């Protein structure tokens, strides 16, 4: 124990300090963030809807048009990440640009770009899924669980 | 030979002299309020290299060479090279050292490394183990983001209390004799942890360590904040420096106009979108070797207390839910 100042990890000190931090720390702008997420996320979805309309207008079946739209949106997300725009959208859009499929593309392309200098195997190949990996793992897991539930309850 | 003062502090018998200093910063730091005080502003973050890691190491090496050049000494005339940075295994420092051919002691104290290097270098000189020490510290925004946070192109929102890692490197030559400001005293800090665990909120994680070291310094040396023209913390940012002022007030010390923080000085907080201010080894290293040393040289400041703080976390420790231990090292530099 420090006889001079007495800063140590005592429960009382920790609780007191956490209270102090809560006072001085700037708060998240929740309302502004929510509005921006709504606008940016909505715009991305609107673009997706327009692309879907174009594809169905060109004579694609609904299901084919949906797959083609998803592919196009993934391409757009990846492309905007590659030219350094998507992180700027994310800065303002927050959850609004993370949740749509373009955000998924961003979370795969961004680490891949950065790991390029560590080579194509242990760099790009291995690190590409450092952020998107959990989404895939738990997405698959949930799909299996739902499949089993469906089978049992049918 | 110097003497130990109190529990944690020491006073040098023949105070080592800061005979030369140099720094290199990134474009953003060059555009900041202290831009004109830096020796070299890089035009881009790659600095002519293929990777950011190589760019950081080159920045550290070039700032060390520039400081040597200003001192008019050759590498073979220097007894020790002390350096450190934020990257795993301090590669920026040791890779820079391989070209210099000076006996090398690598240091790690996270963002406190610059003050740690001044402490160790001054002890080596005053202890009679050598007459000339070169020291350098660097950080690079892109290498730090990669290691500690997210890929740069990842579209994430930074919280309003996040700090921006400074791209920059500062170097100094200390010698047993010569002309320039002198390192007269210091206080070695203890590792302090008051339970902050958010790696986006490092200022508050380091503030208790800064307070602990400052209080120990004042008690050991029998001084108080008014004894200094400037008390400069390294990179606490807005939240951390507010927390430090409050902690000091609770212990009976007032940090008034003579207190400043390197992380708040280096950027224009309103205009440069850096949220809570700068951080990184390069923050205290460049601010001190630039603006502060210039003011010590023309005697606008006579006595400066530099207290550089470090957050001793690793990406693994944060993911495992560990809290962030902090450290602070203090040195007194007099004109």
PDB file of N, CA, C and O in Angstrom, chain B residues 225-226 229-231 245 248-249 253-261:
ATOM      1  N   UNK B 225       2.433  22.287  -6.487  1.00  0.00           N
ATOM      2  CA  UNK B 225       2.302  22.663  -7.905  1.00  0.00           C
ATOM      3  C   UNK B 225       2.806  24.064  -8.226  1.00  0.00           C
ATOM      4  O   UNK B 225       3.267  24.316  -9.347  1.00  0.00           O
ATOM      5  N   UNK B 226       2.776  24.981  -7.260  1.00  0.00           N
ATOM      6  CA  UNK B 226       3.193  26.356  -7.567  1.00  0.00           C
ATOM      7  C   UNK B 226       4.700  26.464  -7.791  1.00  0.00           C
ATOM      8  O   UNK B 226       5.193  27.506  -8.224  1.00  0.00           O
ATOM      9  N   UNK B 229       6.661  26.320 -13.376  1.00  0.00           N
ATOM     10  CA  UNK B 229       6.045  27.196 -14.384  1.00  0.00           C
ATOM     11  C   UNK B 229       5.057  26.406 -15.218  1.00  0.00           C
ATOM     12  O   UNK B 229       4.098  26.952 -15.747  1.00  0.00           O
ATOM     13  N   UNK B 230       5.370  25.124 -15.387  1.00  0.00           N
ATOM     14  CA  UNK B 230       4.480  24.270 -16.168  1.00  0.00           C
ATOM     15  C   UNK B 230       4.510  22.862 -15.602  1.00  0.00           C
ATOM     16  O   UNK B 230       5.583  22.307 -15.365  1.00  0.00           O
ATOM     17  N   UNK B 231       3.341  22.300 -15.382  1.00  0.00           N
ATOM     18  CA  UNK B 231       3.216  20.865 -15.101  1.00  0.00           C
ATOM     19  C   UNK B 231       2.534  20.277 -16.325  1.00  0.00           C
ATOM     20  O   UNK B 231       1.403  20.655 -16.655  1.00  0.00           O
ATOM     21  N   UNK B 245      -7.219  16.485 -12.400  1.00  0.00           N
ATOM     22  CA  UNK B 245      -7.402  17.712 -11.607  1.00  0.00           C
ATOM     23  C   UNK B 245      -8.287  17.426 -10.393  1.00  0.00           C
ATOM     24  O   UNK B 245      -8.017  17.900  -9.291  1.00  0.00           O
ATOM     25  N   UNK B 248      -6.423  15.316  -7.799  1.00  0.00           N
ATOM     26  CA  UNK B 248      -5.443  16.134  -7.087  1.00  0.00           C
ATOM     27  C   UNK B 248      -6.148  17.050  -6.082  1.00  0.00           C
ATOM     28  O   UNK B 248      -5.662  17.254  -4.972  1.00  0.00           O
ATOM     29  N   UNK B 249      -7.311  17.597  -6.507  1.00  0.00           N
ATOM     30  CA  UNK B 249      -8.053  18.477  -5.618  1.00  0.00           C
ATOM     31  C   UNK B 249      -8.493  17.710  -4.364  1.00  0.00           C
ATOM     32  O   UNK B 249      -8.411  18.201  -3.239  1.00  0.00           O
ATOM     33  N   UNK B 253      -4.237  19.246  -3.580  1.00  0.00           N
ATOM     34  CA  UNK B 253      -3.340  19.965  -4.501  1.00  0.00           C
ATOM     35  C   UNK B 253      -4.168  20.565  -5.627  1.00  0.00           C
ATOM     36  O   UNK B 253      -5.010  19.892  -6.222  1.00  0.00           O
ATOM     37  N   UNK B 254      -3.894  21.831  -5.957  1.00  0.00           N
ATOM     38  CA  UNK B 254      -4.645  22.480  -7.023  1.00  0.00           C
ATOM     39  C   UNK B 254      -3.793  22.588  -8.283  1.00  0.00           C
ATOM     40  O   UNK B 254      -2.710  23.146  -8.258  1.00  0.00           O
ATOM     41  N   UNK B 255      -4.286  22.025  -9.376  1.00  0.00           N
ATOM     42  CA  UNK B 255      -3.616  22.191 -10.665  1.00  0.00           C
ATOM     43  C   UNK B 255      -4.338  23.315 -11.404  1.00  0.00           C
ATOM     44  O   UNK B 255      -5.471  23.152 -11.832  1.00  0.00           O
ATOM     45  N   UNK B 256      -3.671  24.474 -11.492  1.00  0.00           N
ATOM     46  CA  UNK B 256      -4.338  25.649 -12.064  1.00  0.00           C
ATOM     47  C   UNK B 256      -3.843  25.920 -13.482  1.00  0.00           C
ATOM     48  O   UNK B 256      -3.644  24.987 -14.242  1.00  0.00           O
ATOM     49  N   UNK B 257      -3.598  27.208 -13.770  1.00  0.00           N
ATOM     50  CA  UNK B 257      -3.207  27.593 -15.143  1.00  0.00           C
ATOM     51  C   UNK B 257      -1.861  26.996 -15.551  1.00  0.00           C
ATOM     52  O   UNK B 257      -1.576  26.890 -16.727  1.00  0.00           O
ATOM     53  N   UNK B 258      -1.022  26.655 -14.548  1.00  0.00           N
ATOM     54  CA  UNK B 258       0.287  26.121 -14.929  1.00  0.00           C
ATOM     55  C   UNK B 258       0.224  24.632 -15.268  1.00  0.00           C
ATOM     56  O   UNK B 258       1.242  24.010 -15.518  1.00  0.00           O
ATOM     57  N   UNK B 259      -0.981  24.074 -15.287  1.00  0.00           N
ATOM     58  CA  UNK B 259      -1.112  22.674 -15.703  1.00  0.00           C
ATOM     59  C   UNK B 259      -1.607  22.584 -17.139  1.00  0.00           C
ATOM     60  O   UNK B 259      -2.586  23.252 -17.514  1.00  0.00           O
ATOM     61  N   UNK B 260      -0.924  21.780 -17.954  1.00  0.00           N
ATOM     62  CA  UNK B 260      -1.398  21.522 -19.314  1.00  0.00           C
ATOM     63  C   UNK B 260      -1.190  20.053 -19.659  1.00  0.00           C
ATOM     64  O   UNK B 260      -0.461  19.346 -18.987  1.00  0.00           O
ATOM     65  N   UNK B 261      -1.837  19.642 -20.754  1.00  0.00           N
ATOM     66  CA  UNK B 261      -1.724  18.243 -21.177  1.00  0.00           C
ATOM     67  C   UNK B 261      -1.274  18.211 -22.639  1.00  0.00           C
ATOM     68  O   UNK B 261      -1.841  18.916 -23.481  1.00  0.00           O
TER      69      UNK B 261
END
